[in-house]
């Protein structure tokens, strides 16, 4: 293998640039050439490539987002789109690929591998932390810190006005951001897709708190919770409990931005380095990950079928600590 391609795909995540830097610098260290592919699979289909050298990734380790840009690509879901992308890579002399992204990006990588046999290694990059085969995904730590910082600020105003705040956080179908934000932010309750919605118990808890002169409360709702989201939770609570003046905050894409945390930079550097070495070992159709702080490999088949399991004792912890 003489030349590899690298792309970022799906939702951007803080730390993707640190990972890209690690891919480029590791490849160059091993005398491989690197082609940066802009806009994820979309750019692959369009041949939107740039040859990268050591300096292409200077001064990016601390930057959020992705300098390669990213996309979600409906065209890449078609056989025709993937064939065009393959032709573009061949023209550019690319013999292996590193794909930094989430489960949609892995599904695309797997389909591409099956169709073209192009060697591919995935790197887990998503704030959702929902990927099987790794304890950690790039961007998750920064997103958590952003969400907790927001909760701390909301608590100030909640307390000043004696209000109930219902805060919706991202995570798609997974509740990792919600659960950990809830614990770190001292929330009264957390609603996540992995557990049944329990509005009645939450109301009972709010009533008890109110009787004990609790003046403000915060409830975290994962966007994928089956309650439907923070607005719906507010309506359901207010149907039966109206003591608190209630406000809704949807944190949204602010959770995807910002300077990557130290943990995200270190993990992204390790994973990017491991991805290149994995490709060089001749392994393909799999993702690198970190399990118990060690680099591991998981096939795309498993990584796209299974989900990261949640430790539900953490959920009980919210209940116990929020008293
Ligand atoms: O997967 C990352 C993520 O931020 C999810 O948490 C969220 O559901 C989704 O992407 C939002 O996607 P988009 O930026 O396309 O609206």
mmCIF file of C-alpha atoms and ligand atoms in Angstrom:
data_model
loop_
_atom_site.group_PDB
_atom_site.id
_atom_site.type_symbol
_atom_site.label_atom_id
_atom_site.label_comp_id
_atom_site.label_asym_id
_atom_site.label_seq_id
_atom_site.Cartn_x
_atom_site.Cartn_y
_atom_site.Cartn_z
ATOM 1 C CA UNK A 1 0.000 0.000 0.000
ATOM 2 C CA UNK A 2 1.443 3.355 -1.048
ATOM 3 C CA UNK A 3 -1.402 5.820 -0.753
ATOM 4 C CA UNK A 4 -4.394 5.975 1.575
ATOM 5 C CA UNK A 5 -7.451 8.207 1.736
ATOM 6 C CA UNK A 6 -9.078 9.654 4.849
ATOM 7 C CA UNK A 7 -12.486 11.215 5.359
ATOM 8 C CA UNK A 8 -14.831 12.381 8.098
ATOM 9 C CA UNK A 9 -18.489 11.445 7.739
ATOM 10 C CA UNK A 10 -21.856 11.952 9.474
ATOM 11 C CA UNK A 11 -22.262 14.449 12.314
ATOM 12 C CA UNK A 12 -19.032 16.316 13.071
ATOM 13 C CA UNK A 13 -17.542 15.723 16.509
ATOM 14 C CA UNK A 14 -14.877 17.614 18.490
ATOM 15 C CA UNK A 15 -11.640 15.656 18.177
ATOM 16 C CA UNK A 16 -12.125 14.643 14.544
ATOM 17 C CA UNK A 17 -9.319 17.041 13.591
ATOM 18 C CA UNK A 18 -7.003 15.505 16.185
ATOM 19 C CA UNK A 19 -7.782 12.105 14.689
ATOM 20 C CA UNK A 20 -7.158 13.343 11.158
ATOM 21 C CA UNK A 21 -3.825 14.750 12.264
ATOM 22 C CA UNK A 22 -2.889 11.382 13.755
ATOM 23 C CA UNK A 23 -3.867 9.537 10.563
ATOM 24 C CA UNK A 24 -1.840 11.869 8.341
ATOM 25 C CA UNK A 25 1.223 11.983 10.588
ATOM 26 C CA UNK A 26 1.251 8.210 11.208
ATOM 27 C CA UNK A 27 0.919 7.507 7.501
ATOM 28 C CA UNK A 28 3.768 9.868 6.650
ATOM 29 C CA UNK A 29 5.871 8.331 9.423
ATOM 30 C CA UNK A 30 5.432 4.991 7.616
ATOM 31 C CA UNK A 31 6.167 6.522 4.193
ATOM 32 C CA UNK A 32 2.567 6.353 3.011
ATOM 33 C CA UNK A 33 0.983 9.162 1.022
ATOM 34 C CA UNK A 34 -2.323 10.578 2.192
ATOM 35 C CA UNK A 35 -5.231 11.967 0.244
ATOM 36 C CA UNK A 36 -7.801 13.995 2.191
ATOM 37 C CA UNK A 37 -11.345 13.436 0.946
ATOM 38 C CA UNK A 38 -13.616 16.446 1.467
ATOM 39 C CA UNK A 39 -17.294 16.274 2.547
ATOM 40 C CA UNK A 40 -17.288 12.574 3.451
ATOM 41 C CA UNK A 41 -18.751 10.124 0.937
ATOM 42 C CA UNK A 42 -20.209 13.007 -1.082
ATOM 43 C CA UNK A 43 -16.706 14.293 -1.812
ATOM 44 C CA UNK A 44 -15.552 10.759 -2.584
ATOM 45 C CA UNK A 45 -18.186 10.507 -5.336
ATOM 46 C CA UNK A 46 -17.236 13.955 -6.665
ATOM 47 C CA UNK A 47 -13.476 13.339 -6.507
ATOM 48 C CA UNK A 48 -13.069 16.269 -4.111
ATOM 49 C CA UNK A 49 -9.563 15.283 -2.976
ATOM 50 C CA UNK A 50 -6.453 17.034 -1.698
ATOM 51 C CA UNK A 51 -3.009 15.544 -1.209
ATOM 52 C CA UNK A 52 -2.021 16.084 2.433
ATOM 53 C CA UNK A 53 1.392 16.562 3.996
ATOM 54 C CA UNK A 54 2.548 17.076 7.594
ATOM 55 C CA UNK A 55 1.702 20.771 7.395
ATOM 56 C CA UNK A 56 -1.848 20.193 6.149
ATOM 57 C CA UNK A 57 -2.670 19.119 9.691
ATOM 58 C CA UNK A 58 -0.607 21.690 11.603
ATOM 59 C CA UNK A 59 -2.443 23.724 14.210
ATOM 60 C CA UNK A 60 -5.693 21.731 14.053
ATOM 61 C CA UNK A 61 -5.439 19.475 17.120
ATOM 62 C CA UNK A 62 -7.303 22.070 19.207
ATOM 63 C CA UNK A 63 -10.000 22.886 16.663
ATOM 64 C CA UNK A 64 -13.591 21.626 16.841
ATOM 65 C CA UNK A 65 -15.518 20.485 13.760
ATOM 66 C CA UNK A 66 -13.615 18.882 10.895
ATOM 67 C CA UNK A 67 -11.335 20.709 8.457
ATOM 68 C CA UNK A 68 -12.209 18.056 5.841
ATOM 69 C CA UNK A 69 -15.899 18.940 6.284
ATOM 70 C CA UNK A 70 -18.521 16.227 6.447
ATOM 71 C CA UNK A 71 -21.880 15.146 5.056
ATOM 72 C CA UNK A 72 -24.600 12.525 5.141
ATOM 73 C CA UNK A 73 -24.685 11.075 1.623
ATOM 74 C CA UNK A 74 -27.861 9.588 0.109
ATOM 75 C CA UNK A 75 -25.932 9.009 -3.159
ATOM 76 C CA UNK A 76 -23.481 6.697 -1.412
ATOM 77 C CA UNK A 77 -26.402 4.455 -0.419
ATOM 78 C CA UNK A 78 -26.753 3.489 -4.088
ATOM 79 C CA UNK A 79 -24.547 0.957 -5.905
ATOM 80 C CA UNK A 80 -24.007 3.491 -8.674
ATOM 81 C CA UNK A 81 -22.799 6.167 -6.238
ATOM 82 C CA UNK A 82 -20.375 3.745 -4.619
ATOM 83 C CA UNK A 83 -19.039 2.627 -8.029
ATOM 84 C CA UNK A 84 -18.387 6.249 -9.028
ATOM 85 C CA UNK A 85 -16.604 6.819 -5.725
ATOM 86 C CA UNK A 86 -14.470 3.726 -6.294
ATOM 87 C CA UNK A 87 -13.512 4.918 -9.782
ATOM 88 C CA UNK A 88 -12.489 8.293 -8.365
ATOM 89 C CA UNK A 89 -10.303 6.653 -5.720
ATOM 90 C CA UNK A 90 -8.646 4.420 -8.315
ATOM 91 C CA UNK A 91 -7.896 7.440 -10.533
ATOM 92 C CA UNK A 92 -6.273 9.103 -7.511
ATOM 93 C CA UNK A 93 -4.235 5.958 -6.738
ATOM 94 C CA UNK A 94 -5.872 5.417 -3.332
ATOM 95 C CA UNK A 95 -5.413 1.847 -2.092
ATOM 96 C CA UNK A 96 -6.914 1.984 1.389
ATOM 97 C CA UNK A 97 -9.319 4.147 3.379
ATOM 98 C CA UNK A 98 -9.761 5.458 6.908
ATOM 99 C CA UNK A 99 -13.354 6.505 7.654
ATOM 100 C CA UNK A 100 -13.940 8.597 10.783
ATOM 101 C CA UNK A 101 -17.635 8.615 11.712
ATOM 102 C CA UNK A 102 -20.597 6.923 13.384
ATOM 103 C CA UNK A 103 -22.752 3.899 12.605
ATOM 104 C CA UNK A 104 -24.202 5.352 9.364
ATOM 105 C CA UNK A 105 -20.636 5.918 8.158
ATOM 106 C CA UNK A 106 -19.701 2.361 9.145
ATOM 107 C CA UNK A 107 -22.712 1.008 7.223
ATOM 108 C CA UNK A 108 -21.532 2.936 4.153
ATOM 109 C CA UNK A 109 -17.980 1.642 4.613
ATOM 110 C CA UNK A 110 -19.211 -1.926 4.898
ATOM 111 C CA UNK A 111 -21.334 -1.683 1.746
ATOM 112 C CA UNK A 112 -18.379 -0.113 -0.074
ATOM 113 C CA UNK A 113 -16.044 -2.878 1.025
ATOM 114 C CA UNK A 114 -18.457 -5.597 -0.091
ATOM 115 C CA UNK A 115 -18.914 -3.996 -3.473
ATOM 116 C CA UNK A 116 -15.306 -3.009 -4.253
ATOM 117 C CA UNK A 117 -13.012 -4.887 -1.820
ATOM 118 C CA UNK A 118 -11.225 -1.576 -1.117
ATOM 119 C CA UNK A 119 -9.471 -2.028 2.268
ATOM 120 C CA UNK A 120 -11.235 0.129 4.884
ATOM 121 C CA UNK A 121 -10.808 0.788 8.584
ATOM 122 C CA UNK A 122 -13.341 2.790 10.604
ATOM 123 C CA UNK A 123 -12.666 5.109 13.542
ATOM 124 C CA UNK A 124 -15.499 5.844 16.005
ATOM 125 C CA UNK A 125 -16.324 9.536 15.704
ATOM 126 C CA UNK A 126 -19.663 10.687 17.101
ATOM 127 C CA UNK A 127 -20.787 12.613 20.152
ATOM 128 C CA UNK A 128 -23.453 9.940 20.805
ATOM 129 C CA UNK A 129 -21.089 7.246 22.208
ATOM 130 C CA UNK A 130 -23.481 4.619 20.852
ATOM 131 C CA UNK A 131 -21.084 2.456 18.830
ATOM 132 C CA UNK A 132 -20.543 -1.202 19.598
ATOM 133 C CA UNK A 133 -16.924 -2.323 19.962
ATOM 134 C CA UNK A 134 -15.591 0.687 21.830
ATOM 135 C CA UNK A 135 -16.079 2.180 25.279
ATOM 136 C CA UNK A 136 -15.598 5.619 23.831
ATOM 137 C CA UNK A 137 -16.286 7.595 20.667
ATOM 138 C CA UNK A 138 -14.447 10.750 19.593
ATOM 139 C CA UNK A 139 -16.357 13.874 20.608
ATOM 140 C CA UNK A 140 -18.415 12.330 23.385
ATOM 141 C CA UNK A 141 -16.319 13.724 26.219
ATOM 142 C CA UNK A 142 -16.378 17.283 24.875
ATOM 143 C CA UNK A 143 -20.128 17.078 24.201
ATOM 144 C CA UNK A 144 -20.701 15.914 27.767
ATOM 145 C CA UNK A 145 -18.685 18.776 29.172
ATOM 146 C CA UNK A 146 -20.587 21.249 26.997
ATOM 147 C CA UNK A 147 -23.916 19.847 28.166
ATOM 148 C CA UNK A 148 -22.890 19.856 31.836
ATOM 149 C CA UNK A 149 -21.653 23.429 31.553
ATOM 150 C CA UNK A 150 -25.055 24.395 30.126
ATOM 151 C CA UNK A 151 -26.880 22.590 32.961
ATOM 152 C CA UNK A 152 -24.787 24.447 35.554
ATOM 153 C CA UNK A 153 -25.802 27.735 33.953
ATOM 154 C CA UNK A 154 -29.441 26.714 33.734
ATOM 155 C CA UNK A 155 -29.335 25.788 37.416
ATOM 156 C CA UNK A 156 -28.409 29.382 38.314
ATOM 157 C CA UNK A 157 -31.483 30.803 36.631
ATOM 158 C CA UNK A 158 -33.719 27.896 37.704
ATOM 159 C CA UNK A 159 -32.789 28.549 41.312
ATOM 160 C CA UNK A 160 -33.181 32.329 41.017
ATOM 161 C CA UNK A 161 -36.724 32.031 39.630
ATOM 162 C CA UNK A 162 -37.881 28.884 41.462
ATOM 163 C CA UNK A 163 -38.473 27.113 38.156
ATOM 164 C CA UNK A 164 -38.528 23.622 36.731
ATOM 165 C CA UNK A 165 -36.347 23.227 33.631
ATOM 166 C CA UNK A 166 -36.747 20.376 31.176
ATOM 167 C CA UNK A 167 -33.532 20.131 29.151
ATOM 168 C CA UNK A 168 -33.304 18.073 25.972
ATOM 169 C CA UNK A 169 -29.900 16.742 24.939
ATOM 170 C CA UNK A 170 -28.694 14.967 21.791
ATOM 171 C CA UNK A 171 -27.767 11.318 21.378
ATOM 172 C CA UNK A 172 -30.065 10.130 18.591
ATOM 173 C CA UNK A 173 -31.408 6.715 19.772
ATOM 174 C CA UNK A 174 -29.059 6.466 22.740
ATOM 175 C CA UNK A 175 -29.172 7.993 26.218
ATOM 176 C CA UNK A 176 -25.466 8.153 27.085
ATOM 177 C CA UNK A 177 -25.219 11.937 26.913
ATOM 178 C CA UNK A 178 -28.460 12.340 28.876
ATOM 179 C CA UNK A 179 -27.575 9.887 31.618
ATOM 180 C CA UNK A 180 -24.069 11.162 32.259
ATOM 181 C CA UNK A 181 -25.135 14.789 31.997
ATOM 182 C CA UNK A 182 -27.898 14.029 34.475
ATOM 183 C CA UNK A 183 -25.481 12.548 36.989
ATOM 184 C CA UNK A 184 -22.837 15.255 36.589
ATOM 185 C CA UNK A 185 -25.434 18.034 36.587
ATOM 186 C CA UNK A 186 -27.326 16.719 39.614
ATOM 187 C CA UNK A 187 -30.628 16.363 37.741
ATOM 188 C CA UNK A 188 -33.823 15.259 39.515
ATOM 189 C CA UNK A 189 -34.647 12.797 36.725
ATOM 190 C CA UNK A 190 -33.344 11.555 33.389
ATOM 191 C CA UNK A 191 -35.448 10.165 30.568
ATOM 192 C CA UNK A 192 -33.584 7.883 28.168
ATOM 193 C CA UNK A 193 -34.635 5.527 25.358
ATOM 194 C CA UNK A 194 -33.099 2.513 27.146
ATOM 195 C CA UNK A 195 -35.677 2.618 29.980
ATOM 196 C CA UNK A 196 -39.486 2.969 29.998
ATOM 197 C CA UNK A 197 -40.750 6.517 30.431
ATOM 198 C CA UNK A 198 -41.867 7.107 34.014
ATOM 199 C CA UNK A 199 -43.638 10.458 34.044
ATOM 200 C CA UNK A 200 -45.960 9.547 36.951
ATOM 201 C CA UNK A 201 -43.026 8.705 39.218
ATOM 202 C CA UNK A 202 -41.328 11.945 38.211
ATOM 203 C CA UNK A 203 -44.457 13.887 39.148
ATOM 204 C CA UNK A 204 -44.589 12.138 42.519
ATOM 205 C CA UNK A 205 -40.957 13.057 43.065
ATOM 206 C CA UNK A 206 -41.580 16.704 42.121
ATOM 207 C CA UNK A 207 -44.563 16.822 44.492
ATOM 208 C CA UNK A 208 -42.483 15.421 47.329
ATOM 209 C CA UNK A 209 -39.697 17.888 46.596
ATOM 210 C CA UNK A 210 -42.199 20.747 46.534
ATOM 211 C CA UNK A 211 -43.618 19.723 49.922
ATOM 212 C CA UNK A 212 -40.054 19.716 51.271
ATOM 213 C CA UNK A 213 -39.555 23.272 50.019
ATOM 214 C CA UNK A 214 -37.380 22.353 47.051
ATOM 215 C CA UNK A 215 -37.498 25.490 44.935
ATOM 216 C CA UNK A 216 -36.141 24.393 41.559
ATOM 217 C CA UNK A 217 -35.575 21.224 39.591
ATOM 218 C CA UNK A 218 -33.901 20.041 36.415
ATOM 219 C CA UNK A 219 -35.005 17.087 34.281
ATOM 220 C CA UNK A 220 -32.891 15.821 31.390
ATOM 221 C CA UNK A 221 -34.581 14.266 28.364
ATOM 222 C CA UNK A 222 -32.673 12.369 25.676
ATOM 223 C CA UNK A 223 -33.875 13.425 22.233
ATOM 224 C CA UNK A 224 -34.560 9.757 21.386
ATOM 225 C CA UNK A 225 -36.658 9.046 24.470
ATOM 226 C CA UNK A 226 -40.067 7.583 23.654
ATOM 227 C CA UNK A 227 -41.789 10.408 25.550
ATOM 228 C CA UNK A 228 -41.264 12.406 22.329
ATOM 229 C CA UNK A 229 -38.925 15.103 23.644
ATOM 230 C CA UNK A 230 -38.719 17.922 26.176
ATOM 231 C CA UNK A 231 -41.849 19.806 25.018
ATOM 232 C CA UNK A 232 -43.971 16.678 25.368
ATOM 233 C CA UNK A 233 -42.512 15.942 28.806
ATOM 234 C CA UNK A 234 -43.337 19.487 29.906
ATOM 235 C CA UNK A 235 -46.943 19.101 28.720
ATOM 236 C CA UNK A 236 -47.361 15.732 30.426
ATOM 237 C CA UNK A 237 -45.937 17.005 33.712
ATOM 238 C CA UNK A 238 -47.962 20.212 33.614
ATOM 239 C CA UNK A 239 -51.189 18.247 33.060
ATOM 240 C CA UNK A 240 -50.906 16.983 36.636
ATOM 241 C CA UNK A 241 -48.392 19.210 38.401
ATOM 242 C CA UNK A 242 -48.460 22.972 38.031
ATOM 243 C CA UNK A 243 -46.648 24.273 41.102
ATOM 244 C CA UNK A 244 -43.456 25.128 39.249
ATOM 245 C CA UNK A 245 -43.212 27.682 36.485
ATOM 246 C CA UNK A 246 -41.683 25.435 33.805
ATOM 247 C CA UNK A 247 -39.275 26.172 30.956
ATOM 248 C CA UNK A 248 -37.869 24.001 28.169
ATOM 249 C CA UNK A 249 -34.310 24.212 26.801
ATOM 250 C CA UNK A 250 -33.239 22.207 23.756
ATOM 251 C CA UNK A 251 -29.447 22.268 23.740
ATOM 252 C CA UNK A 252 -29.157 21.123 20.115
ATOM 253 C CA UNK A 253 -26.081 21.494 17.943
ATOM 254 C CA UNK A 254 -24.133 23.534 20.486
ATOM 255 C CA UNK A 255 -23.246 20.072 21.841
ATOM 256 C CA UNK A 256 -21.342 19.289 18.659
ATOM 257 C CA UNK A 257 -19.078 22.329 18.750
ATOM 258 C CA UNK A 258 -16.227 23.661 20.807
ATOM 259 C CA UNK A 259 -12.601 23.012 21.580
ATOM 260 C CA UNK A 260 -12.042 19.258 22.020
ATOM 261 C CA UNK A 261 -11.295 18.181 25.588
ATOM 262 C CA UNK A 262 -7.915 16.712 26.514
ATOM 263 C CA UNK A 263 -9.482 13.246 26.650
ATOM 264 C CA UNK A 264 -10.967 13.599 23.161
ATOM 265 C CA UNK A 265 -7.637 14.748 21.726
ATOM 266 C CA UNK A 266 -5.680 11.900 23.308
ATOM 267 C CA UNK A 267 -8.192 9.206 22.376
ATOM 268 C CA UNK A 268 -8.580 10.566 18.850
ATOM 269 C CA UNK A 269 -4.796 10.554 18.424
ATOM 270 C CA UNK A 270 -4.550 6.947 19.608
ATOM 271 C CA UNK A 271 -7.424 5.790 17.414
ATOM 272 C CA UNK A 272 -6.184 7.595 14.289
ATOM 273 C CA UNK A 273 -2.728 6.117 14.742
ATOM 274 C CA UNK A 274 -4.195 2.637 15.300
ATOM 275 C CA UNK A 275 -6.366 2.903 12.173
ATOM 276 C CA UNK A 276 -3.360 3.449 9.906
ATOM 277 C CA UNK A 277 -1.362 0.645 11.508
ATOM 278 C CA UNK A 278 -4.391 -1.642 11.185
ATOM 279 C CA UNK A 279 -4.659 -0.908 7.462
ATOM 280 C CA UNK A 280 -0.935 -1.562 7.083
ATOM 281 C CA UNK A 281 -1.332 -4.947 8.788
ATOM 282 C CA UNK A 282 -3.726 -5.868 5.980
ATOM 283 C CA UNK A 283 -6.827 -5.899 8.182
ATOM 284 C CA UNK A 284 -10.003 -4.473 6.678
ATOM 285 C CA UNK A 285 -13.796 -4.193 6.921
ATOM 286 C CA UNK A 286 -13.548 -3.374 10.607
ATOM 287 C CA UNK A 287 -13.366 -0.514 13.063
ATOM 288 C CA UNK A 288 -10.770 0.275 15.677
ATOM 289 C CA UNK A 289 -12.008 1.048 19.174
ATOM 290 C CA UNK A 290 -10.904 1.401 22.779
ATOM 291 C CA UNK A 291 -11.971 -1.228 25.295
ATOM 292 C CA UNK A 292 -10.594 -1.042 28.831
ATOM 293 C CA UNK A 293 -8.118 1.513 27.506
ATOM 294 C CA UNK A 294 -6.704 -0.926 24.909
ATOM 295 C CA UNK A 295 -7.027 -0.719 21.131
ATOM 296 C CA UNK A 296 -9.381 -3.423 19.776
ATOM 297 C CA UNK A 297 -10.897 -4.326 16.403
ATOM 298 C CA UNK A 298 -14.574 -4.988 15.674
ATOM 299 C CA UNK A 299 -15.980 -6.071 12.307
ATOM 300 C CA UNK A 300 -18.309 -3.606 10.602
ATOM 301 C CA UNK A 301 -20.924 -6.382 10.616
ATOM 302 C CA UNK A 302 -20.954 -6.421 14.416
ATOM 303 C CA UNK A 303 -20.441 -2.693 14.828
ATOM 304 C CA UNK A 304 -23.457 -1.897 12.632
ATOM 305 C CA UNK A 305 -25.764 -4.586 14.062
ATOM 306 C CA UNK A 306 -25.100 -4.190 17.762
ATOM 307 C CA UNK A 307 -25.196 -1.195 20.071
ATOM 308 C CA UNK A 308 -23.044 -0.157 22.967
ATOM 309 C CA UNK A 309 -24.691 -1.511 26.093
ATOM 310 C CA UNK A 310 -25.690 0.884 28.816
ATOM 311 C CA UNK A 311 -24.884 0.227 32.450
ATOM 312 C CA UNK A 312 -28.310 0.761 33.981
ATOM 313 C CA UNK A 313 -26.932 0.931 37.521
ATOM 314 C CA UNK A 314 -26.027 4.470 36.445
ATOM 315 C CA UNK A 315 -29.711 5.108 35.965
ATOM 316 C CA UNK A 316 -30.432 3.934 39.505
ATOM 317 C CA UNK A 317 -27.692 6.282 40.659
ATOM 318 C CA UNK A 318 -29.671 9.284 39.394
ATOM 319 C CA UNK A 319 -32.654 8.096 41.391
ATOM 320 C CA UNK A 320 -30.661 7.525 44.575
ATOM 321 C CA UNK A 321 -28.651 10.732 44.434
ATOM 322 C CA UNK A 322 -31.433 13.054 43.406
ATOM 323 C CA UNK A 323 -33.337 12.100 46.584
HETATM 324 O O1 LIG B 1 -25.065 11.653 15.588
HETATM 325 C C1 LIG B 1 -24.739 12.917 16.067
HETATM 326 C C2 LIG B 1 -25.962 13.776 16.162
HETATM 327 O O2 LIG B 1 -25.581 15.045 16.667
HETATM 328 C C3 LIG B 1 -27.113 13.201 16.984
HETATM 329 O O3 LIG B 1 -26.919 13.356 18.365
HETATM 330 C C4 LIG B 1 -28.278 13.973 16.428
HETATM 331 O O4 LIG B 1 -29.468 13.239 16.565
HETATM 332 C C5 LIG B 1 -27.922 14.127 14.979
HETATM 333 O O5 LIG B 1 -26.521 13.976 14.875
HETATM 334 C C6 LIG B 1 -28.325 15.440 14.370
HETATM 335 O O6 LIG B 1 -28.008 15.394 13.028
HETATM 336 P P1 LIG B 1 -28.031 16.650 12.045
HETATM 337 O O7 LIG B 1 -26.831 17.481 12.350
HETATM 338 O O8 LIG B 1 -27.991 16.042 10.687
HETATM 339 O O9 LIG B 1 -29.289 17.400 12.351
#
